[in-house]
Coordinates of C-alpha atoms in Angstrom, one line a residue:
M1 CA 88.1 118.9 91.1
T2 CA 89.9 120.5 94.2
D3 CA 93.5 121.2 94.5
Q4 CA 93.8 118.5 96.8
I5 CA 95.7 115.1 96.8
D6 CA 96.6 111.9 98.5
L7 CA 100.1 110.7 98.0
H8 CA 99.8 107.9 100.5
V9 CA 96.5 105.3 99.6
H10 CA 96.5 101.7 100.0
T11 CA 94.0 99.0 98.3
L12 CA 93.0 95.9 98.6
K13 CA 96.4 94.7 96.9
S14 CA 98.1 94.9 100.2
D15 CA 96.1 95.6 103.4
G16 CA 93.3 98.3 102.2
S17 CA 89.9 97.3 101.5
D18 CA 88.8 99.0 98.4
T19 CA 90.0 97.5 94.9
P20 CA 92.6 100.2 93.1
T21 CA 89.3 101.3 90.9
A22 CA 87.2 101.7 93.9
V23 CA 89.9 104.1 95.3
V24 CA 90.3 105.9 92.1
E25 CA 86.5 106.3 92.1
K26 CA 86.2 107.6 95.4
A27 CA 89.0 110.2 94.8
A28 CA 86.9 111.1 91.8
R29 CA 84.1 111.7 93.8
L30 CA 85.5 113.6 96.4
G31 CA 87.3 116.0 93.9
L32 CA 91.0 115.0 94.2
R33 CA 93.0 116.1 91.7
A34 CA 95.7 113.4 92.2
I35 CA 96.4 110.0 94.5
A36 CA 99.8 107.7 94.8
I37 CA 98.8 104.3 95.0
T38 CA 101.4 102.7 97.5
D39 CA 100.6 99.6 98.9
H40 CA 103.2 97.8 100.9
D41 CA 105.6 96.0 98.8
T42 CA 104.2 95.4 95.7
F43 CA 103.1 97.5 92.7
S44 CA 100.5 95.4 91.6
G45 CA 97.3 97.8 91.9
I46 CA 99.0 100.5 90.3
D47 CA 98.2 99.6 86.0
E48 CA 94.5 99.0 87.4
A49 CA 94.3 102.4 89.3
T50 CA 96.0 104.2 86.3
E51 CA 93.2 103.0 83.9
A52 CA 90.7 104.2 85.8
G53 CA 92.2 107.4 86.4
E54 CA 92.5 108.2 83.0
R55 CA 88.9 107.2 82.5
L56 CA 88.0 109.4 85.5
G57 CA 90.7 112.4 85.3
V58 CA 92.2 111.7 88.3
E59 CA 96.2 111.5 88.4
V60 CA 97.5 108.2 89.6
V61 CA 101.0 108.7 90.6
P62 CA 102.7 105.2 90.7
G63 CA 104.3 104.3 94.4
V64 CA 105.0 101.4 97.0
E65 CA 105.5 101.4 100.6
L66 CA 108.2 99.6 101.9
S67 CA 109.2 98.4 105.4
T68 CA 112.7 99.1 106.6
V69 CA 114.6 99.0 109.7
H70 CA 116.9 101.7 111.1
D71 CA 118.7 101.5 114.4
G72 CA 116.5 98.6 115.8
E73 CA 113.2 100.7 114.8
H74 CA 110.7 99.5 111.9
V75 CA 110.6 102.9 108.9
H76 CA 108.2 103.0 106.5
L77 CA 109.7 104.4 103.2
L78 CA 107.6 105.8 100.5
A79 CA 108.9 105.1 96.7
Y80 CA 107.4 107.1 94.0
Y81 CA 107.9 106.8 90.1
A82 CA 110.4 103.5 90.7
D83 CA 111.0 101.5 87.3
R84 CA 109.0 98.5 88.3
E85 CA 111.4 96.1 86.5
C86 CA 114.7 97.5 88.0
P87 CA 116.7 94.2 89.1
A88 CA 117.9 95.9 91.9
L89 CA 114.9 97.0 93.5
L90 CA 113.0 94.0 92.8
E91 CA 115.6 91.5 94.4
L92 CA 114.5 93.6 97.8
M93 CA 110.7 93.5 97.6
E94 CA 110.9 89.9 96.4
L95 CA 112.9 89.1 99.7
A96 CA 110.3 91.3 101.6
V97 CA 107.2 89.1 100.2
R98 CA 108.8 85.5 101.1
E99 CA 109.3 87.0 104.1
R100 CA 106.0 88.1 104.6
V101 CA 104.8 84.7 103.6
Q102 CA 106.7 82.9 106.2
R103 CA 105.8 85.2 108.6
N104 CA 101.8 84.8 108.3
E105 CA 102.3 81.0 108.2
K106 CA 104.1 81.4 111.7
M107 CA 101.7 83.6 113.5
V108 CA 98.5 81.6 112.0
N109 CA 99.8 78.3 113.0
R110 CA 100.7 79.8 116.5
L111 CA 96.9 80.9 116.6
H112 CA 95.3 77.6 115.5
D113 CA 97.7 75.3 117.7
A114 CA 96.4 77.7 120.7
G115 CA 92.5 77.1 119.4
Y116 CA 91.7 80.1 117.5
P117 CA 89.3 79.1 114.8
I118 CA 92.1 79.8 111.9
D119 CA 94.1 78.3 109.6
M120 CA 96.3 79.0 106.6
D121 CA 93.8 77.2 104.2
E122 CA 91.1 79.4 105.4
M123 CA 93.3 82.3 105.2
R124 CA 94.1 81.3 101.3
A125 CA 90.3 80.7 100.4
E126 CA 89.6 84.1 102.3
Y127 CA 91.8 86.3 100.1
P128 CA 92.5 84.2 96.5
G129 CA 95.5 85.3 95.0
Q130 CA 96.5 87.7 97.3
I131 CA 100.1 87.6 98.3
M132 CA 100.5 90.7 100.5
L133 CA 98.6 89.6 103.5
G134 CA 99.6 90.5 107.2
R135 CA 97.9 90.6 110.3
P136 CA 95.1 92.8 109.9
H137 CA 93.5 89.9 107.3
V138 CA 94.1 88.0 110.2
A139 CA 92.5 89.8 112.7
A140 CA 89.7 90.6 110.0
I141 CA 88.8 87.0 109.9
L142 CA 88.8 86.5 113.7
M143 CA 86.6 89.7 113.8
K144 CA 84.1 88.1 111.6
K145 CA 84.1 84.9 114.0
G146 CA 83.3 87.0 116.9
V147 CA 86.6 86.4 118.5
V148 CA 88.0 90.1 118.4
P149 CA 85.6 93.3 118.2
D150 CA 87.6 94.8 115.6
I151 CA 90.4 94.6 113.6
R152 CA 92.9 97.0 115.7
T153 CA 92.2 94.7 118.9
G154 CA 93.5 91.8 117.3
V155 CA 96.6 93.2 115.4
V156 CA 97.5 95.0 118.7
E157 CA 96.2 92.8 121.7
L158 CA 97.0 89.4 120.0
M159 CA 99.6 89.9 117.3
G160 CA 101.4 93.3 118.7
K161 CA 104.8 93.4 119.5
G162 CA 105.1 91.8 123.2
R163 CA 101.7 89.9 122.4
P164 CA 101.6 86.2 122.4
F165 CA 101.2 85.5 118.5
Y166 CA 103.7 88.6 117.5
V167 CA 106.0 86.6 115.3
E168 CA 109.4 89.5 114.2
R169 CA 109.9 90.3 110.9
Y170 CA 112.8 90.8 108.7
H171 CA 113.3 94.2 107.6
I172 CA 115.6 95.4 104.9
P173 CA 117.9 98.1 106.3
L174 CA 116.4 101.8 105.6
T175 CA 119.6 102.9 103.4
D176 CA 119.8 99.8 101.3
Y177 CA 116.0 100.2 100.2
I178 CA 116.8 104.2 99.7
R179 CA 119.9 103.0 97.0
A180 CA 117.3 100.8 95.5
V181 CA 114.9 103.0 95.0
R182 CA 117.4 105.6 93.6
K183 CA 118.9 103.0 91.4
A184 CA 115.8 102.5 90.0
G185 CA 115.0 106.3 89.0
G186 CA 112.7 106.3 91.8
L187 CA 112.1 109.0 94.7
P188 CA 112.3 107.9 98.5
V189 CA 110.4 109.5 101.2
V190 CA 110.6 108.5 104.6
A191 CA 106.7 108.2 105.9
H192 CA 104.9 109.1 109.0
L193 CA 107.9 110.3 111.0
Y194 CA 106.2 110.4 114.2
Q195 CA 105.0 106.7 114.2
Y196 CA 108.5 105.5 115.3
R197 CA 109.2 105.2 118.5
Y198 CA 112.3 106.9 118.5
T199 CA 113.6 109.7 120.7
E200 CA 113.9 113.4 119.0
P201 CA 117.7 113.0 118.4
R202 CA 117.1 109.7 117.4
R203 CA 114.8 110.6 114.7
R204 CA 116.7 113.3 113.7
A205 CA 119.8 110.7 113.4
M206 CA 117.7 108.6 111.4
V207 CA 116.6 111.5 108.5
A208 CA 120.2 112.6 108.6
A209 CA 121.1 109.0 107.7
A210 CA 118.3 108.6 105.1
A211 CA 119.4 111.9 103.4
E212 CA 122.6 110.9 103.4
A213 CA 121.7 107.5 101.5
G214 CA 120.0 110.0 98.5
C215 CA 116.2 109.9 100.3
V216 CA 114.4 112.7 98.8
G217 CA 111.8 114.0 100.9
L218 CA 109.6 113.2 104.4
E219 CA 106.3 112.9 104.7
G220 CA 105.6 116.8 105.7
M221 CA 101.6 116.1 106.2
Y222 CA 100.2 113.2 107.5
S223 CA 96.7 112.3 109.2
T224 CA 97.6 111.9 112.8
Y225 CA 100.9 114.6 113.0
T226 CA 100.0 117.6 115.6
P227 CA 100.8 120.9 114.3
A228 CA 104.1 121.1 116.3
Q229 CA 105.1 117.5 114.7
Q230 CA 104.1 118.8 111.3
R231 CA 106.3 121.9 112.1
S232 CA 109.2 119.6 113.3
V233 CA 109.2 117.4 110.1
F234 CA 109.1 120.4 107.6
E235 CA 112.1 121.9 109.6
M236 CA 114.2 118.5 109.3
A237 CA 113.3 118.6 105.8
R238 CA 114.8 121.9 105.0
A239 CA 117.9 121.3 107.2
H240 CA 118.6 118.3 104.9
G241 CA 117.5 119.7 101.6
L242 CA 114.8 117.3 101.3
I243 CA 110.9 118.0 99.9
C244 CA 107.9 117.5 101.7
T245 CA 105.0 115.3 100.9
G246 CA 101.5 114.6 102.1
G247 CA 99.0 111.6 102.4
S248 CA 96.2 110.1 104.7
D249 CA 97.3 106.4 104.4
Y250 CA 94.0 105.5 103.6
H251 CA 93.0 102.1 104.0
G252 CA 89.5 101.8 103.6
T253 CA 87.3 100.0 106.2
R254 CA 90.7 98.5 107.5
K255 CA 91.1 102.0 109.5
P256 CA 87.6 103.3 109.5
H257 CA 88.6 106.3 111.0
I258 CA 91.2 107.5 108.1
S259 CA 89.3 109.2 105.4
L260 CA 90.9 109.3 101.9
G261 CA 92.0 112.9 101.0
T262 CA 91.1 114.6 104.4
G263 CA 92.4 111.9 107.1
M264 CA 91.0 112.5 110.4
G265 CA 89.0 115.5 109.0
D266 CA 91.6 118.3 109.0
L267 CA 94.4 117.0 106.1
H268 CA 94.4 119.5 103.1
V269 CA 97.6 118.3 101.2
P270 CA 97.8 120.8 98.0
Y271 CA 98.9 119.9 94.3
A272 CA 101.6 121.9 94.8
F273 CA 103.5 119.0 96.8
L274 CA 103.3 116.7 93.7
E275 CA 104.6 119.4 91.1
T276 CA 107.4 119.7 93.8
L277 CA 108.1 115.8 93.9
K278 CA 107.8 116.2 90.0
A279 CA 110.1 118.8 89.5
R280 CA 112.7 117.0 91.6
R281 CA 112.2 114.1 89.7
D282 CA 112.9 115.9 86.4
A283 CA 116.0 117.3 88.2
L284 CA 117.4 113.7 89.3
Q285 CA 117.1 112.5 85.7
S286 CA 118.6 115.2 84.1
E287 CA 121.7 114.9 86.7
S288 CA 121.8 111.3 85.5

């Protein structure tokens, strides 16, 4: 086992391709000491992953990735160690799930009406029992039928913002979700800061607003950060007394260029990051 961890991992419980067990098995083979399961808007993969982790000696951190909006831009919030039964948090997550289902139906119906070989009955049959479906799942069906060459093309060219079959979705305000995560005893961390289309002043204003609302950290190491971007995130964290986490944003075959643990090949998140995260959790618990 190495000192390496990955605090941003998806499974097929949302838009990844691997089962929770398979992700943990892969982490064990790679020698990762810990991973966080951070599926979109659902906790449903955590128990399975935890059981596999106990069997294989991989520490599994319970998490979730929440879709929010701030200053007109979609922002993702990672939440670690939250109480999965907290009403304040569950109410927002259930709203997000209902909205996601409605959005999927609108997108698929528009594609079907335009002559594309897909409908909601096929979606349900292809992904039985899965609630957390989205554009990658739609694109995967179209790729299988030869309509698009890969999932990314389907998502971006057909269903990306400004494209023919894009459907806007409602996002819960970033600060509302941060406060709900804190009520649940969790640790909210803003994910991948340089995936958002902010100018640098607006990005820094978003971080300031998040810190004011109770955010505890920023994703300081990430697969696609440049060295300059990583330095900038660490500087913003220091300026607001925030900690830094790190993760690959692994999705399995949904994002084949991103590997578990190592991202695009040069990511190395040390276990010390998780120790800092747990220390912040313990400090907040002692204050409450």
